[in-house]
C-alpha cells in the first residue's frame, strides 16, 4: 500500500493536478431525489466536477467523469461516476466516448447497505448541445441537467435530476470511500482500501487535505 500511495503522490506532483481525471471543470448545482435508498430524498445542494480521464483532443474518445458532492444533513456524500456501456453487462465496462450527449456513467463499485443490499449510481446525459468531451462545455449552456438513478441489479431505488446551475471554483476534492452514505460502505472492501490509498497519495501530491483544503502549493 505504501508503494501505491507513493506512486500516486508522485504522479499528482508531476502532473500538478489530480492523479485521477486531471482535466476538469466545476459547477454548483442541486439534486432533486425521490425514493427510499442510500441517500435522503429531497433537494440537496451539490458541488459537481466534470472531467476527462486523459484530456484528448475533441473528436477523439475519452473516459468522461462526473463527480458529485451531495450535501446532506448527515454530512457530504461523494459520488464518482465514469462512462460505461449503455445497457446490460456493458454497464460494468469502461467506455471512452466522443461527447457528453448520450453518455452513460456508473460508479462501478457499489454501495452495500446494512442488510447486504448493493446499489450503484447510474447517470445519463441527454443534451444535444453538448457535442464534445470538454468538461467546460456545459458552462456555455447552463442550466444542464443529468438524470440520476440509484439502482440494484434488479430495480431502481431512487431517481432524480442533477442540475448544473453555475460555474464554481475547482476546490472540492472528492473521495467516495471517505464520504459514503451513513450505514453504507463501498465494496468490495479490499478494492475500496486500494482506492482510498490511491486517493491519499493523489491528495498528498497536490498538498490537499481530505476535506479539500490546500495545505501547500504544488511545485
Short mmCIF file of C-alpha atoms in Angstrom, two decimals:
data_model
loop_
_atom_site.label_atom_id
_atom_site.label_comp_id
_atom_site.label_asym_id
_atom_site.label_seq_id
_atom_site.Cartn_x
_atom_site.Cartn_y
_atom_site.Cartn_z
CA UNK A 1 0.00 0.00 0.00
CA UNK A 2 2.90 2.36 0.73
CA UNK A 3 4.21 1.86 -2.82
CA UNK A 4 0.77 2.58 -4.28
CA UNK A 5 0.37 5.74 -2.18
CA UNK A 6 3.84 6.95 -3.14
CA UNK A 7 3.20 6.27 -6.83
CA UNK A 8 0.03 8.34 -6.91
CA UNK A 9 1.65 11.08 -4.84
CA UNK A 10 4.45 11.38 -7.39
CA UNK A 11 2.04 11.22 -10.34
CA UNK A 12 -0.06 14.07 -8.91
CA UNK A 13 3.07 16.09 -8.18
CA UNK A 14 4.42 15.64 -11.73
CA UNK A 15 1.05 16.46 -13.30
CA UNK A 16 0.49 19.39 -10.90
CA UNK A 17 -3.07 18.08 -10.87
CA UNK A 18 -5.17 15.13 -9.72
CA UNK A 19 -3.78 11.69 -10.47
CA UNK A 20 -7.32 10.71 -11.46
CA UNK A 21 -9.12 12.68 -14.20
CA UNK A 22 -6.82 15.74 -14.08
CA UNK A 23 -8.68 17.79 -16.74
CA UNK A 24 -11.92 19.13 -15.28
CA UNK A 25 -14.40 21.94 -14.67
CA UNK A 26 -16.50 22.54 -11.56
CA UNK A 27 -20.10 23.63 -11.11
CA UNK A 28 -22.56 24.38 -8.33
CA UNK A 29 -25.96 22.81 -8.62
CA UNK A 30 -28.76 20.85 -7.00
CA UNK A 31 -30.06 17.29 -6.88
CA UNK A 32 -33.77 16.54 -6.64
CA UNK A 33 -34.07 12.95 -5.44
CA UNK A 34 -37.05 10.71 -4.67
CA UNK A 35 -37.39 7.17 -3.35
CA UNK A 36 -36.05 5.16 -0.42
CA UNK A 37 -32.37 4.30 -0.65
CA UNK A 38 -28.85 5.20 0.49
CA UNK A 39 -29.37 8.96 0.10
CA UNK A 40 -32.07 11.01 1.82
CA UNK A 41 -34.80 12.15 -0.59
CA UNK A 42 -35.48 15.80 -1.32
CA UNK A 43 -33.49 18.70 -2.73
CA UNK A 44 -29.77 18.84 -1.97
CA UNK A 45 -27.12 21.39 -2.84
CA UNK A 46 -24.24 19.87 -4.78
CA UNK A 47 -20.72 20.56 -5.94
CA UNK A 48 -20.11 18.89 -9.29
CA UNK A 49 -16.91 18.27 -11.22
CA UNK A 50 -16.95 17.13 -14.86
CA UNK A 51 -13.69 15.67 -16.09
CA UNK A 52 -11.77 13.91 -18.82
CA UNK A 53 -9.71 10.87 -17.93
CA UNK A 54 -6.91 11.66 -20.39
CA UNK A 55 -7.72 15.05 -21.90
CA UNK A 56 -7.54 14.11 -25.57
CA UNK A 57 -8.44 16.44 -28.42
CA UNK A 58 -12.08 16.99 -29.42
CA UNK A 59 -13.27 14.28 -31.76
CA UNK A 60 -11.29 11.56 -30.00
CA UNK A 61 -13.00 9.30 -27.44
CA UNK A 62 -12.11 9.71 -23.78
CA UNK A 63 -13.28 8.37 -20.43
CA UNK A 64 -15.52 11.09 -19.02
CA UNK A 65 -16.32 11.50 -15.35
CA UNK A 66 -18.96 13.20 -13.22
CA UNK A 67 -18.06 13.70 -9.58
CA UNK A 68 -20.76 14.94 -7.23
CA UNK A 69 -20.63 16.01 -3.60
CA UNK A 70 -24.18 15.80 -2.26
CA UNK A 71 -24.66 17.92 0.86
CA UNK A 72 -26.98 16.12 3.30
CA UNK A 73 -27.98 16.73 6.91
CA UNK A 74 -25.70 13.82 7.90
CA UNK A 75 -22.69 15.21 6.04
CA UNK A 76 -21.36 15.10 2.48
CA UNK A 77 -21.73 12.07 0.22
CA UNK A 78 -19.28 11.83 -2.69
CA UNK A 79 -20.17 10.02 -5.90
CA UNK A 80 -17.70 9.41 -8.73
CA UNK A 81 -19.07 8.01 -11.99
CA UNK A 82 -17.27 7.17 -15.24
CA UNK A 83 -18.56 6.47 -18.74
CA UNK A 84 -19.62 2.88 -19.35
CA UNK A 85 -21.76 0.95 -21.82
CA UNK A 86 -25.42 1.88 -22.07
CA UNK A 87 -27.15 -1.36 -21.07
CA UNK A 88 -26.86 -4.82 -19.54
CA UNK A 89 -23.40 -6.17 -18.76
CA UNK A 90 -21.87 -3.25 -20.70
CA UNK A 91 -22.63 -1.02 -17.69
CA UNK A 92 -19.79 -2.84 -15.92
CA UNK A 93 -17.25 -1.99 -18.64
CA UNK A 94 -15.49 1.38 -19.03
CA UNK A 95 -16.25 3.01 -22.37
CA UNK A 96 -14.49 6.05 -23.90
CA UNK A 97 -16.93 8.39 -25.67
CA UNK A 98 -16.65 11.38 -28.02
CA UNK A 99 -19.19 13.72 -26.40
CA UNK A 100 -21.22 14.32 -23.25
CA UNK A 101 -24.51 13.96 -25.11
CA UNK A 102 -25.90 10.43 -24.66
CA UNK A 103 -23.13 9.47 -22.23
CA UNK A 104 -24.00 6.83 -19.64
CA UNK A 105 -21.93 6.77 -16.45
CA UNK A 106 -21.70 4.42 -13.49
CA UNK A 107 -19.98 4.32 -10.12
CA UNK A 108 -18.91 0.73 -10.97
CA UNK A 109 -18.10 -0.02 -7.31
CA UNK A 110 -21.43 -0.28 -5.47
CA UNK A 111 -22.53 0.76 -2.01
CA UNK A 112 -23.51 -2.05 0.35
CA UNK A 113 -26.17 -1.43 2.99
CA UNK A 114 -26.58 -2.97 6.47
CA UNK A 115 -28.90 -5.66 5.05
CA UNK A 116 -26.50 -6.60 2.25
CA UNK A 117 -28.30 -4.63 -0.47
CA UNK A 118 -25.90 -3.38 -3.14
CA UNK A 119 -26.66 -0.31 -5.22
CA UNK A 120 -24.84 1.70 -7.89
CA UNK A 121 -25.41 5.24 -9.08
CA UNK A 122 -26.17 5.50 -12.81
CA UNK A 123 -26.11 8.82 -14.65
CA UNK A 124 -27.37 9.70 -18.11
CA UNK A 125 -26.54 12.89 -20.01
CA UNK A 126 -29.11 13.67 -22.69
CA UNK A 127 -28.39 17.15 -24.04
CA UNK A 128 -27.76 17.56 -27.81
CA UNK A 129 -26.00 20.89 -27.15
CA UNK A 130 -23.04 19.03 -25.62
CA UNK A 131 -21.17 17.91 -28.73
CA UNK A 132 -17.64 17.45 -27.33
CA UNK A 133 -15.94 15.79 -24.33
CA UNK A 134 -14.78 19.15 -22.91
CA UNK A 135 -15.67 19.46 -19.19
CA UNK A 136 -16.13 23.21 -19.65
CA UNK A 137 -18.65 22.93 -22.48
CA UNK A 138 -21.74 22.80 -20.19
CA UNK A 139 -20.79 26.27 -18.89
CA UNK A 140 -21.87 27.62 -22.28
CA UNK A 141 -25.37 26.10 -21.98
CA UNK A 142 -26.42 26.36 -18.33
CA UNK A 143 -28.57 25.04 -16.83
CA UNK A 144 -27.61 21.49 -17.81
CA UNK A 145 -29.50 18.50 -16.40
CA UNK A 146 -28.23 14.99 -15.75
CA UNK A 147 -30.52 12.07 -14.90
CA UNK A 148 -29.65 10.20 -11.70
CA UNK A 149 -30.65 6.68 -10.63
CA UNK A 150 -29.60 4.64 -7.61
CA UNK A 151 -30.25 1.04 -8.59
CA UNK A 152 -29.68 -2.56 -7.57
CA UNK A 153 -29.19 -5.15 -10.33
CA UNK A 154 -32.96 -5.70 -10.25
CA UNK A 155 -34.69 -2.40 -9.50
CA UNK A 156 -34.36 1.35 -9.18
CA UNK A 157 -34.32 2.51 -5.56
CA UNK A 158 -34.08 6.26 -6.14
CA UNK A 159 -34.45 8.57 -9.12
CA UNK A 160 -33.57 12.20 -9.52
CA UNK A 161 -32.31 15.06 -11.59
CA UNK A 162 -28.93 16.74 -11.11
CA UNK A 163 -28.90 20.33 -12.40
CA UNK A 164 -25.70 22.23 -13.12
CA UNK A 165 -26.60 25.83 -12.34
CA UNK A 166 -23.41 27.89 -12.36
CA UNK A 167 -19.65 27.65 -12.75
CA UNK A 168 -17.79 27.22 -9.45
CA UNK A 169 -14.15 27.21 -8.28
CA UNK A 170 -12.44 23.82 -8.63
CA UNK A 171 -11.83 23.38 -4.90
CA UNK A 172 -13.72 20.27 -3.81
CA UNK A 173 -11.65 17.08 -3.54
CA UNK A 174 -13.99 14.11 -3.82
CA UNK A 175 -13.44 10.77 -2.08
CA UNK A 176 -16.30 8.22 -2.39
CA UNK A 177 -14.69 5.85 0.13
CA UNK A 178 -14.24 8.53 2.79
CA UNK A 179 -17.67 10.10 2.17
CA UNK A 180 -20.22 7.32 1.63
CA UNK A 181 -23.86 7.38 2.84
CA UNK A 182 -24.25 6.67 6.59
CA UNK A 183 -24.53 2.92 7.16
CA UNK A 184 -23.38 2.09 3.63
CA UNK A 185 -19.87 1.14 2.52
CA UNK A 186 -18.11 0.92 -0.84
CA UNK A 187 -17.47 -2.70 -1.88
CA UNK A 188 -15.58 -4.88 -2.47
CA UNK A 189 -13.79 -3.71 0.67
CA UNK A 190 -10.31 -4.78 -0.45
CA UNK A 191 -10.65 -2.69 -3.61
CA UNK A 192 -12.08 0.21 -1.58
CA UNK A 193 -8.93 0.12 0.58
CA UNK A 194 -6.75 0.21 -2.54
CA UNK A 195 -8.76 3.09 -3.93
CA UNK A 196 -8.61 5.02 -0.65
CA UNK A 197 -4.82 4.63 -0.55
CA UNK A 198 -4.51 5.93 -4.11
CA UNK A 199 -6.65 8.97 -3.26
CA UNK A 200 -4.49 9.72 -0.22
CA UNK A 201 -1.40 9.68 -2.42
CA UNK A 202 -3.04 11.92 -5.03
CA UNK A 203 -4.05 14.44 -2.36
CA UNK A 204 -0.58 14.43 -0.81
CA UNK A 205 0.99 15.08 -4.20
CA UNK A 206 -1.16 18.19 -4.58
CA UNK A 207 -0.90 19.30 -0.96
CA UNK A 208 -4.62 18.88 -0.29
CA UNK A 209 -6.34 17.58 2.85
CA UNK A 210 -9.21 15.02 2.72
CA UNK A 211 -11.64 17.93 3.11
CA UNK A 212 -10.23 19.60 0.00
CA UNK A 213 -8.28 22.32 1.81
CA UNK A 214 -4.96 23.27 0.22
CA UNK A 215 -2.10 22.58 2.62
CA UNK A 216 0.77 23.76 0.45
CA UNK A 217 1.45 24.76 -3.11
CA UNK A 218 2.33 22.02 -5.57
CA UNK A 219 5.66 22.90 -7.17
#
